[in-house]
XYZ file of C-alpha atoms in Angstrom:
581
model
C 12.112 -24.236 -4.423
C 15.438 -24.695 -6.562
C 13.629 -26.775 -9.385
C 10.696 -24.413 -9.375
C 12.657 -21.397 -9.888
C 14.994 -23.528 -12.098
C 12.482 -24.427 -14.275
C 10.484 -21.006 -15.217
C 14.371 -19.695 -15.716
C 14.819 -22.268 -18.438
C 10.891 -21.385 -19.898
C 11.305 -17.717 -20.454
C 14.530 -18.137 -21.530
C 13.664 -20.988 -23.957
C 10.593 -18.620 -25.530
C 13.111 -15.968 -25.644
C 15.447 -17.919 -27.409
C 13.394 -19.293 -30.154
C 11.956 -15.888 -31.006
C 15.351 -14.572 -31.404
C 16.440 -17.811 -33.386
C 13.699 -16.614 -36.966
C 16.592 -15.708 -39.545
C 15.698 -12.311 -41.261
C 13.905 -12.875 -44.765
C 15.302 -10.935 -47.683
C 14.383 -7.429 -47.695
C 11.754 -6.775 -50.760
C 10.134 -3.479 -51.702
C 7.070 -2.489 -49.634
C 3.799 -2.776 -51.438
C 1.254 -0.351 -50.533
C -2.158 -1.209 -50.712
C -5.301 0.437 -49.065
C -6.971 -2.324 -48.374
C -4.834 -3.545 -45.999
C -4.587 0.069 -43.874
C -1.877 -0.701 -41.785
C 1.325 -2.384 -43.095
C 4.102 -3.464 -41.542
C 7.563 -2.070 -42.830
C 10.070 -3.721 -40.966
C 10.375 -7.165 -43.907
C 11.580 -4.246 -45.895
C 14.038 -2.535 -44.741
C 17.822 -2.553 -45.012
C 20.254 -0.985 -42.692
C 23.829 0.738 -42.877
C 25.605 1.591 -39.977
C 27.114 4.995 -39.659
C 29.875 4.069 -36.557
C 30.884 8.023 -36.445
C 27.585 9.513 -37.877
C 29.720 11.372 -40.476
C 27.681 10.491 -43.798
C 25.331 12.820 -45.407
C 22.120 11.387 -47.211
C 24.027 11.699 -50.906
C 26.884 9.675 -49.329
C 24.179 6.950 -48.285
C 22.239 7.069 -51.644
C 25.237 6.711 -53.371
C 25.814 3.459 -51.138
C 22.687 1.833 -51.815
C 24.263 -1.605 -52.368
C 26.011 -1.363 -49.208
C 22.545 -1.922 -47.290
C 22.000 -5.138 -45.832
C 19.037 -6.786 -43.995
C 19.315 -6.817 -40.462
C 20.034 -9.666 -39.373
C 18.426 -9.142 -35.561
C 14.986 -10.190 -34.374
C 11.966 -8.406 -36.271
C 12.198 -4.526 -35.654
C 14.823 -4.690 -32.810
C 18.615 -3.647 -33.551
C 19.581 -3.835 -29.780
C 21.835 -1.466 -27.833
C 24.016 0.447 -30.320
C 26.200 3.244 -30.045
C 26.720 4.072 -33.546
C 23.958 5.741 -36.452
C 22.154 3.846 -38.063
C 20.291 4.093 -41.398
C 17.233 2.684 -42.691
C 16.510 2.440 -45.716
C 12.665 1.159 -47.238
C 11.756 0.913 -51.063
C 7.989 1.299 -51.617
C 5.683 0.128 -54.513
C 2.711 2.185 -54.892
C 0.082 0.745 -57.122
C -1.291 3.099 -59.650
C -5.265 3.382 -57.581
C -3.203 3.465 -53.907
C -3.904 6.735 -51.879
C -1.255 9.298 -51.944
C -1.309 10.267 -48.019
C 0.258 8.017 -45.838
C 1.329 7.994 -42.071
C 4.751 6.867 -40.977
C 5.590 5.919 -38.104
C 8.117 4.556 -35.573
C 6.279 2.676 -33.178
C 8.579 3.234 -29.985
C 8.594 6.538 -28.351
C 12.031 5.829 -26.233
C 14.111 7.001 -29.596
C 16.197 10.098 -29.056
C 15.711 11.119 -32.958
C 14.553 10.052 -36.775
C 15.243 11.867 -39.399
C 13.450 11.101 -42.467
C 14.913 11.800 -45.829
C 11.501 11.918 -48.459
C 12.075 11.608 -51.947
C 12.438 15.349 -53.037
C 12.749 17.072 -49.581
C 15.785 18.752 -49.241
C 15.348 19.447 -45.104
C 14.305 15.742 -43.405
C 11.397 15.761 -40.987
C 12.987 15.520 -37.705
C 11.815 12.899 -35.067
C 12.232 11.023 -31.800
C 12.254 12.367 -27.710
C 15.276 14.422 -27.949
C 12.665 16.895 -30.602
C 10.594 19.634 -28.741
C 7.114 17.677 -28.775
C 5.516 20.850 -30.047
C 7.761 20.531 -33.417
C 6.532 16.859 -34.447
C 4.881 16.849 -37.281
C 2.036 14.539 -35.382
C 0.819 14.900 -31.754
C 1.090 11.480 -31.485
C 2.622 9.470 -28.302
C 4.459 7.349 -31.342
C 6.904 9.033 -33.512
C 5.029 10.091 -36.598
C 4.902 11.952 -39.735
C 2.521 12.252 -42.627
C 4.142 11.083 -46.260
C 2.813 12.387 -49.698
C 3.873 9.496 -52.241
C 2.901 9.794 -55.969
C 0.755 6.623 -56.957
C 2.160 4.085 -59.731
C 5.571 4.966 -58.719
C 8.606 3.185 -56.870
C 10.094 5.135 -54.240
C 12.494 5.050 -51.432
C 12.186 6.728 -47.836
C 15.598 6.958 -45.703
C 15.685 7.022 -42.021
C 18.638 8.569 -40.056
C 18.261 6.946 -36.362
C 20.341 7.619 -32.856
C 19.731 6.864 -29.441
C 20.992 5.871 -26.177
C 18.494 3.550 -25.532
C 17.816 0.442 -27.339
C 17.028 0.650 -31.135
C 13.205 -0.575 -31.118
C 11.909 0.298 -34.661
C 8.561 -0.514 -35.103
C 8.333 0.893 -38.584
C 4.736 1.215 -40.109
C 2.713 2.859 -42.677
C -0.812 3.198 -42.287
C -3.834 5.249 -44.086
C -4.665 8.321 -41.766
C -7.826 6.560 -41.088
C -6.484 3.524 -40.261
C -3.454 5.700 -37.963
C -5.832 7.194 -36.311
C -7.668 4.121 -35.234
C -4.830 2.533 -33.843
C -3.675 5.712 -32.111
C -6.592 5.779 -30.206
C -6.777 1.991 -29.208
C -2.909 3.436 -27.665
C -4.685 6.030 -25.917
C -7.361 3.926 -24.854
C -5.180 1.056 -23.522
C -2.543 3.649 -21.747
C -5.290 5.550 -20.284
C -7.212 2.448 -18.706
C -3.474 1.259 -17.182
C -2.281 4.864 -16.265
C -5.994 5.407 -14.655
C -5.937 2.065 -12.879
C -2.175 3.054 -11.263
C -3.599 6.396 -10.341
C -6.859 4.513 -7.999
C -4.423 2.897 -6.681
C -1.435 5.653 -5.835
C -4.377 7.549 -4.315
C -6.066 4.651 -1.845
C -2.534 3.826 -0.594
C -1.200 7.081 -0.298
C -4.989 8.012 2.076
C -3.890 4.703 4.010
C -0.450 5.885 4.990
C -1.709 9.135 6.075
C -4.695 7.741 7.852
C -2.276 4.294 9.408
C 1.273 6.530 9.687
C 2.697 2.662 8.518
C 5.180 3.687 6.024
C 4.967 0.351 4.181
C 1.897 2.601 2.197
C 4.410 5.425 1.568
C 6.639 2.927 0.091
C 4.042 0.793 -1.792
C 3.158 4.375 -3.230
C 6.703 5.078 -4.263
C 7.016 2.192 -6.021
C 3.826 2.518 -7.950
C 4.313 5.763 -8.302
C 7.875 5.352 -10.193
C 6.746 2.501 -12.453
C 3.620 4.298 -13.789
C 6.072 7.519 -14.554
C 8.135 5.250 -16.182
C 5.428 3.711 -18.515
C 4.029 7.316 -18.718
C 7.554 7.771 -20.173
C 8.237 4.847 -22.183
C 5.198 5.005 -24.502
C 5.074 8.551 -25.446
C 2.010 10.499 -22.937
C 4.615 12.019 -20.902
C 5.663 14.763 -23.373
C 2.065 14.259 -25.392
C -0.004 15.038 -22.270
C 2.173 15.895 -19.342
C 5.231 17.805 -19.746
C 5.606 18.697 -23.254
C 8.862 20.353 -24.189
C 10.857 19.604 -21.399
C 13.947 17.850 -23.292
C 15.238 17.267 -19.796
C 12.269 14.957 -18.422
C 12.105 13.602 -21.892
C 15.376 11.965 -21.295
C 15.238 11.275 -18.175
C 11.891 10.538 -16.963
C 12.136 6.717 -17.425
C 15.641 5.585 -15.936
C 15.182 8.316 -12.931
C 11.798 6.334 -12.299
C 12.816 3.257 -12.373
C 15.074 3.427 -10.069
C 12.868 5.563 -7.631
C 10.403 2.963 -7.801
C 13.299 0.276 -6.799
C 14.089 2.407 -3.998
C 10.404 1.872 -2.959
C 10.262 -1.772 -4.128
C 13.013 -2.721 -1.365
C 11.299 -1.191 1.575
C 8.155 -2.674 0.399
C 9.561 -5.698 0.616
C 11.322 -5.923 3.427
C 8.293 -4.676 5.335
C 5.619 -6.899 4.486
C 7.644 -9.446 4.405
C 9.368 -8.979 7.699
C 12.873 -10.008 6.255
C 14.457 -8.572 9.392
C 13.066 -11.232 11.770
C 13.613 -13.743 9.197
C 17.029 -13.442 7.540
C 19.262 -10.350 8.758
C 22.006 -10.637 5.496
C 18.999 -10.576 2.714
C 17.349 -7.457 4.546
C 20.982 -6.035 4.395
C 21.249 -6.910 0.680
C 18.005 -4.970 0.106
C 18.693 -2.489 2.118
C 22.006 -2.303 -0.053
C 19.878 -2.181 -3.173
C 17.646 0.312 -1.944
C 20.486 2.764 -1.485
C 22.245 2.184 -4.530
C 18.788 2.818 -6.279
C 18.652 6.060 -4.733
C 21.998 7.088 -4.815
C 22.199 6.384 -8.720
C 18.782 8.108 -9.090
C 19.848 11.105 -7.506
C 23.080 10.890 -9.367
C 21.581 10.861 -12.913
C 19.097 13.714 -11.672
C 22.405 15.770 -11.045
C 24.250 14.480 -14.155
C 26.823 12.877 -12.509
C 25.800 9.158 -14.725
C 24.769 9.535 -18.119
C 21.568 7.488 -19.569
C 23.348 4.320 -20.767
C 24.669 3.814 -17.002
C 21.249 4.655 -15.645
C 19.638 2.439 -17.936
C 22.117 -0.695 -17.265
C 22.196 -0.092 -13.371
C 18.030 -0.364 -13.537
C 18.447 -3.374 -15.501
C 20.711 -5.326 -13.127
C 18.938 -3.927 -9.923
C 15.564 -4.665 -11.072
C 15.259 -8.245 -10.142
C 17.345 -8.305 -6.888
C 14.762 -7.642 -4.985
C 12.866 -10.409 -6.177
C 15.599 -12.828 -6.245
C 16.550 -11.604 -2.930
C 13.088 -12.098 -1.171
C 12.099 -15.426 -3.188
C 13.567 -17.657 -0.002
C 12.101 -15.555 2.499
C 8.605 -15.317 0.774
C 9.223 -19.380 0.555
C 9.406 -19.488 3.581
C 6.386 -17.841 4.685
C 4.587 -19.735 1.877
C 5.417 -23.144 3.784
C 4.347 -21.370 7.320
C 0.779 -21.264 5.419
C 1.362 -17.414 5.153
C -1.219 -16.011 2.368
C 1.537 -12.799 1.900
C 4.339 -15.466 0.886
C 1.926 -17.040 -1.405
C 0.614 -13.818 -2.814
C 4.071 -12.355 -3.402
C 5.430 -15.273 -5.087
C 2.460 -15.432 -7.483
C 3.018 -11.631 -8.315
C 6.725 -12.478 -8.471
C 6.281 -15.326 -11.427
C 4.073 -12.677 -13.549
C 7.024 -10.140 -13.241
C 9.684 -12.594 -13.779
C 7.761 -13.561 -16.873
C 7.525 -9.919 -17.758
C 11.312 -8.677 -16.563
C 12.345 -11.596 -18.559
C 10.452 -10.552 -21.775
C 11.663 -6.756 -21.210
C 15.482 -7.453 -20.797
C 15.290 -9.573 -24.127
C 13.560 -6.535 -25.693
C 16.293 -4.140 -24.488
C 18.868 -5.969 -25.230
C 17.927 -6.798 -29.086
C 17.198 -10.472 -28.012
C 13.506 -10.758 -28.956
C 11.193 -9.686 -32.004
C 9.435 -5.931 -31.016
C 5.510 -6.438 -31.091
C 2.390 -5.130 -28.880
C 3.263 -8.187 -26.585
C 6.751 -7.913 -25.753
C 6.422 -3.993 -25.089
C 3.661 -4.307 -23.163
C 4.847 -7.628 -21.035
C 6.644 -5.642 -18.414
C 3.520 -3.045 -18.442
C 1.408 -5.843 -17.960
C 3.212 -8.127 -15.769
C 4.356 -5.242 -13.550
C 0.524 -4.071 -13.236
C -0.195 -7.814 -11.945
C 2.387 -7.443 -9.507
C 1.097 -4.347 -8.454
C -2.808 -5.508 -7.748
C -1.407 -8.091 -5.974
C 0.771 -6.327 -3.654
C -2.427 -4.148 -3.344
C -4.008 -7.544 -2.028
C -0.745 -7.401 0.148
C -1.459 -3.963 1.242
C -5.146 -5.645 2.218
C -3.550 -8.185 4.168
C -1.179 -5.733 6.128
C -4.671 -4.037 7.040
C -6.441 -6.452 8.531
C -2.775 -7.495 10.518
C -3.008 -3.837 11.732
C -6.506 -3.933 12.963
C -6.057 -7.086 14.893
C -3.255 -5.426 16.785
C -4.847 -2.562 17.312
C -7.249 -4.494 18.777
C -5.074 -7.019 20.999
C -3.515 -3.730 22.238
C -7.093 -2.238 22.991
C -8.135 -5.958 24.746
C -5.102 -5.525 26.773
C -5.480 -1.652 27.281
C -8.901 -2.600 28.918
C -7.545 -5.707 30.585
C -5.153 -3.510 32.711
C -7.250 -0.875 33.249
C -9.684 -3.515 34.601
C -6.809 -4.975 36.841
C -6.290 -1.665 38.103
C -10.370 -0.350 38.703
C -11.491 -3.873 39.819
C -11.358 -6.005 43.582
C -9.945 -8.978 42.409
C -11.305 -10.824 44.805
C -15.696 -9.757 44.192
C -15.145 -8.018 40.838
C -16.502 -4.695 42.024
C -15.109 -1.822 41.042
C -12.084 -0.913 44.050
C -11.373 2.742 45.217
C -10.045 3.844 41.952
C -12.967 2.401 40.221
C -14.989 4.222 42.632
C -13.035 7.451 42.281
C -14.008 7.513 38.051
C -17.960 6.977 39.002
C -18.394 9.577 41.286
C -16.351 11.849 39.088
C -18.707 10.874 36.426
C -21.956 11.089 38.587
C -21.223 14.477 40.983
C -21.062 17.006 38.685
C -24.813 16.324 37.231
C -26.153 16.214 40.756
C -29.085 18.379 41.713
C -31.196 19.765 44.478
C -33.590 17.747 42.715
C -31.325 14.861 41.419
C -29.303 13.980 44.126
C -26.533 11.807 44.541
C -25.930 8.967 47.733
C -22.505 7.674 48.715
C -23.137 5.444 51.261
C -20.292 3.978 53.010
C -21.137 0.282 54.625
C -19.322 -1.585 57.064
C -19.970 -5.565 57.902
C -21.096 -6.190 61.400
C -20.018 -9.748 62.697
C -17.633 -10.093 59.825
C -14.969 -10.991 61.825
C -15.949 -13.743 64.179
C -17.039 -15.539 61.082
C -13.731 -14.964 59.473
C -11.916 -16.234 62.496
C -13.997 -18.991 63.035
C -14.438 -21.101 59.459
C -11.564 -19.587 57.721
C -10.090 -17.229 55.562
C -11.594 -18.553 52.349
C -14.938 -18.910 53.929
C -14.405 -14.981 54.964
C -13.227 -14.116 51.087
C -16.576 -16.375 50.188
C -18.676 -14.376 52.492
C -17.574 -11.260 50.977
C -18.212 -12.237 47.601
C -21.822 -13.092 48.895
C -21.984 -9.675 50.191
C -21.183 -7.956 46.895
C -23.569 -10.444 45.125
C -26.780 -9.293 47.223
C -26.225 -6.128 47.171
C -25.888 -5.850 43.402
C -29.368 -7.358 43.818
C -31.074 -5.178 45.115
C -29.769 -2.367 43.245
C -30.560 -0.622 39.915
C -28.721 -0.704 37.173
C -27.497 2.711 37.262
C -26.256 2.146 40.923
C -22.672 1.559 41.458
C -21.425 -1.024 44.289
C -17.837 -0.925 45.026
C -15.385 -2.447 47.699
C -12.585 -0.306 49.420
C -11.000 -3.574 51.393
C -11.510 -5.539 53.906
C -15.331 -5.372 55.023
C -16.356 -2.094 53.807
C -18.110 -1.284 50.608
C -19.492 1.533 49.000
C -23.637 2.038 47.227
C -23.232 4.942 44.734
C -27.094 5.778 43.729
C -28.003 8.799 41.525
C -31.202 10.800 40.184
C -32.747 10.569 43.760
C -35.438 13.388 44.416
C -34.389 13.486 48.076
C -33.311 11.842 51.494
C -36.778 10.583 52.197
C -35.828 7.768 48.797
C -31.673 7.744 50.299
C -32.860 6.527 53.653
C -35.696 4.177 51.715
C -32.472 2.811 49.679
C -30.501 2.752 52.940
C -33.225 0.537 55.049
C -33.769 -1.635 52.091
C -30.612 -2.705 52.457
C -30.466 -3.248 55.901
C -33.407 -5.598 56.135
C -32.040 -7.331 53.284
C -29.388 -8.396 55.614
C -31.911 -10.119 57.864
C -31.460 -13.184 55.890
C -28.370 -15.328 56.330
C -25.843 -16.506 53.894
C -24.551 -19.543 53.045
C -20.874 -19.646 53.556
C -18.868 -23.489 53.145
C -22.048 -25.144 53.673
C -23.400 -23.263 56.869
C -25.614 -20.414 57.661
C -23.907 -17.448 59.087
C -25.370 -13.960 59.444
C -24.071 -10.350 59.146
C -25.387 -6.858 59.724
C -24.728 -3.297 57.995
C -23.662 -0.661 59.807
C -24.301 2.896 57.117
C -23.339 6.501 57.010
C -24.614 8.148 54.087
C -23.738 11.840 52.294
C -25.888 13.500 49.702
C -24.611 15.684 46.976
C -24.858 18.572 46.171
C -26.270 18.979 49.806
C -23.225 17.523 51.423
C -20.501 18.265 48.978
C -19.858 17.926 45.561
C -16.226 16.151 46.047
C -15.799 12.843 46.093
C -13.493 12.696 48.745
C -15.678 14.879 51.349
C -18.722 12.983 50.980
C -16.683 9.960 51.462
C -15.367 11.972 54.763
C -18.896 12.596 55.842
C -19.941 9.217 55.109
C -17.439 7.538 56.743
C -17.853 9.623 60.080
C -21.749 9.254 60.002
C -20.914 5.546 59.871
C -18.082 5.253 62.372
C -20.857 7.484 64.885
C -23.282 4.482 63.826
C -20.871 1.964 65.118
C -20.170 4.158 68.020
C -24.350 3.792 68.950
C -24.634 0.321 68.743
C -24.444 -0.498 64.553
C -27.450 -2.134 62.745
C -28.461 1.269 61.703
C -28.110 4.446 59.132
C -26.890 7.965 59.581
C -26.596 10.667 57.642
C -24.029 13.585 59.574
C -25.957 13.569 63.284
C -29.515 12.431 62.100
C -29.876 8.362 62.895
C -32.369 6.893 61.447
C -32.935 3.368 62.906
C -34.672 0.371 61.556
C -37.953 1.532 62.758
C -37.362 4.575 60.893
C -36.943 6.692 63.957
């Protein structure tokens, strides 16, 4: 585990190192030809810092020699608190186009202004201008340029944020602008739709499972696609527009919302509790601090810099954090260890790549903006996979708990010793059955007691007597349908339950059926022993339509049976005996 973590340390690290290691070339004028559509500005520029932001633009022209090239990784200056200002010569050849399209290629810039040859107001730029004054709707910061063919020219660029000072710089046909705009669009749209599927599925899982590992999941996803929402421009382009107060602060507050959901996340479908008490208290510890410093930059309490540098150090706790526990799990043969950790080296990769962007360690291209974007979508499917897993572990223990519901309920409705359904199983049939009786559907309860149980009992044994009885409530399943009920109350008595009779002419037919079926003997520990029925009957509705009185009327009809000599069937005071008297 220590090597393997070891060892993709030292490989992001080493790729960031070696792109920040290309010295800067010499800064040469920027020749603009057509042909090539979009250019790439950055090999041309020169910088001047500005550490109190006091100089005006004849102060900087004035200074031209005091422009250097910068000597940072291509189109990245890193954190800085101080102005900065750009400065880019431009060749036009004598047949290039006049219009051109600049722009700055990072929308997290609080403001650009551009100083054109000529102007004597600059076109103002960057997140902290209303979106509604940019001289492009574009998600990038942009801004057509008239240049006059055949002549050399300069453009200066005025440039403060509090984030980190990405600059992108390119100048493109409008054609060609316009074509790469929309790949943006395209690409942002396909990733923000994607998030939005999946915000939606697990937020109609949490409300349909109440398991608030959804909620969180939802959270999460929910924060990091407002942050990317944020971070490349279609936040004020397509969502919120000018709002200067979500402009600054849609991307830190989400980020650390979606931390706050992260660590639950985590914890939950990992089960850190059972596992390892101090890391779930470490998240847990993250998880508030998230929240607390999101809800303290909402309020204004932090400013962005802190907000920004508190996401950055609590973005890969959690991961770092949950690495031995997901380990763990991995080695248990656990396919949510394994799936975690995979999502875990793609974000790794990615967090790696984004905290080398932000901190002015690595070149600015479509790759390294888009690594966290990317690797943080990975992450996401997968935990979605995660989400899958937690799914199926919920409808196996729903299940278990509905086996068991049934397994108890089946203790409690069932004779252990014949299976049958016992007095409270006997209680939910009739409950079921009564109430649909009719003159002309009628219901028999007929109550029967064993005659010459007892002698046999005494004589082989009590198991032979427990055998016997399970004999008993073999036959007479036998010779009933399959809508018939038999059920044992204890001891020697059981009860027939038979519905959708047209009268007592078929309940004393059922009842002599099954006295002559006792005729024949059983087989009890390898001997033939014989029994007889004693019955007392009730029809409902005739008799009663509650359980408990037709039980009553049965069980006086058969105690007057036993009273006349057994081996028969009553019903009240009628007796009908074996010859059908």
């Amino acid at each position: 585990m220590k090597s393997f973590l070891v060892a993709l340390a030292r490989g992001c690290w080493g790729l960031l190192l070696i792109a920040a290691a290309a010295a800067p070339a010499l800064a040469q004028p920027l020749r603009l030809e057509a042909a090539q559509g979009v250019l790439d500005a950055w090999p041309a520029v020169t910088v001047l810092p500005d550490a109190d932001g006091s100089l005006d633009v004849a102060q900087v022209r004035a200074r031209a020699s005091a422009f250097e090239p910068p000597d940072t990784p291509h189109a990245n200056l890193g954190r800085r608190s101080d102005t900065v200002w750009l400065r880019l010569p431009l060749v036009l050849p004598a047949d290039a186009p006049a219009q051109w399209v600049l722009a700055v290629e990072y929308p997290s810039i609080d403001r650009i202004d551009l100083y054109l040859p000529g102007a004597r107001e600059p076109v103002s730029l960057g997140r902290a201008v209303p979106f509604s004054r940019h001289p492009l709707p574009s998600a990038w910061h942009a801004t057509p340029v008239t240049l006059e063919p055949g002549r050399a020219t300069e453009l200066l660029l005025r440039v403060q944020t509090r984030s980190t000072m990405v600059l992108p710089l390119t100048l493109s046909t409008p054609e060609a602008f316009l074509a790469r705009e929309s790949r943006n669009q395209l690409l942002q749209g396909l990733l923000a739709g994607a998030s939005l599927c999946l915000l939606l599925y697990s937020l109609a899982q949490w409300v349909s499972l109440r398991d608030a590992t959804f909620l969180a999941y939802s959270l999460s996803l929910g924060g990091t696609a407002i942050f990317f929402i944020a971070y490349f421009g279609l936040g004020p382009q397509h969502l919120w527009g000018d709002q200067p107060w979500l402009a600054l602060h849609a991307a830190p507050l989400s980020v650390l919302l979606a931390l706050f959901g992260g660590c639950v996340f985590i914890e939950r479908v990992l089960g850190v509790r059972q596992v390892w008490r101090r890391v779930s208290d470490a998240l847990r510890a993250v998880a508030g601090i998230s929240l607390l410093a999101a809800l303290a930059f909402g309020a204004g309490l932090i400013d962005y810099r802190v907000a920004q540098s508190m996401a950055s150090v609590l973005g890969p706790l959690p991961m770092l954090l949950a690495i031995p526990v997901a380990w763990r799990r991995m080695r248990a043969g656990d396919s949510v260890g394994t799936t975690m950790l995979v999502g875990w080296v793609a974000y790794a990769v990615a967090t790696l790549t984004m905290a080398g962007l932000l901190r002015g360690l690595v070149p600015s291209n479509f790759w390294t903006q888009h690594s966290f974007q990317f690797g943080a979508m990975v992450e996401m499917v997968l935990w979605m996979r995660v989400l899958a897993l937690r799914i199926e572990d919920l409808r196996r223990a729903a299940q278990r708990a509905t086996v068991e519901r049934d397994a108890l309920r089946s203790l409690a409705h069932t004779d252990a010793l014949t299976g049958l359904p016992n007095r409270r199983g006997l209680n939910e049939v009739l409950q079921r059955l009564l109430p649909a009786a009719t003159p002309e559907r009628m219901a028999a309860v007929f109550l029967l007691d064993l005659d010459g149980f007892k002698p046999v009992n005494d004589r082989l044994g009590h198991d032979a007597g427990d055998e016997l009885l399970v004999g008993v409530a073999r036959r007479l399943e036998s010779l009933l349908r399959s809508s018939d009920t038999v059920a044992r109350l204890g001891g020697d008595e059981f009860v027939v339950v038979a519905g959708a009779l047209p009268g007592d002419a078929e309940a004393q037919a059922l009842g002599r059926k099954l006295l002559e079926a006792f005729r024949q003997p059983f087989d009890v520990a390898g001997q033939e022993v014989r029994v007889g029925l004693t019955i007392g009957y009730a029809l409902a509705p005739l008799d009663g339509r509650d359980a408990l009185g037709l039980l009553k009327r049965a069980d006086a009809a058969m105690y007057a049976g036993k009273q006349a000599g057994r081996d028969c069937l009553r019903r009240g005071q009628a007796s009908v005996g074996l010859a059908g008297v």
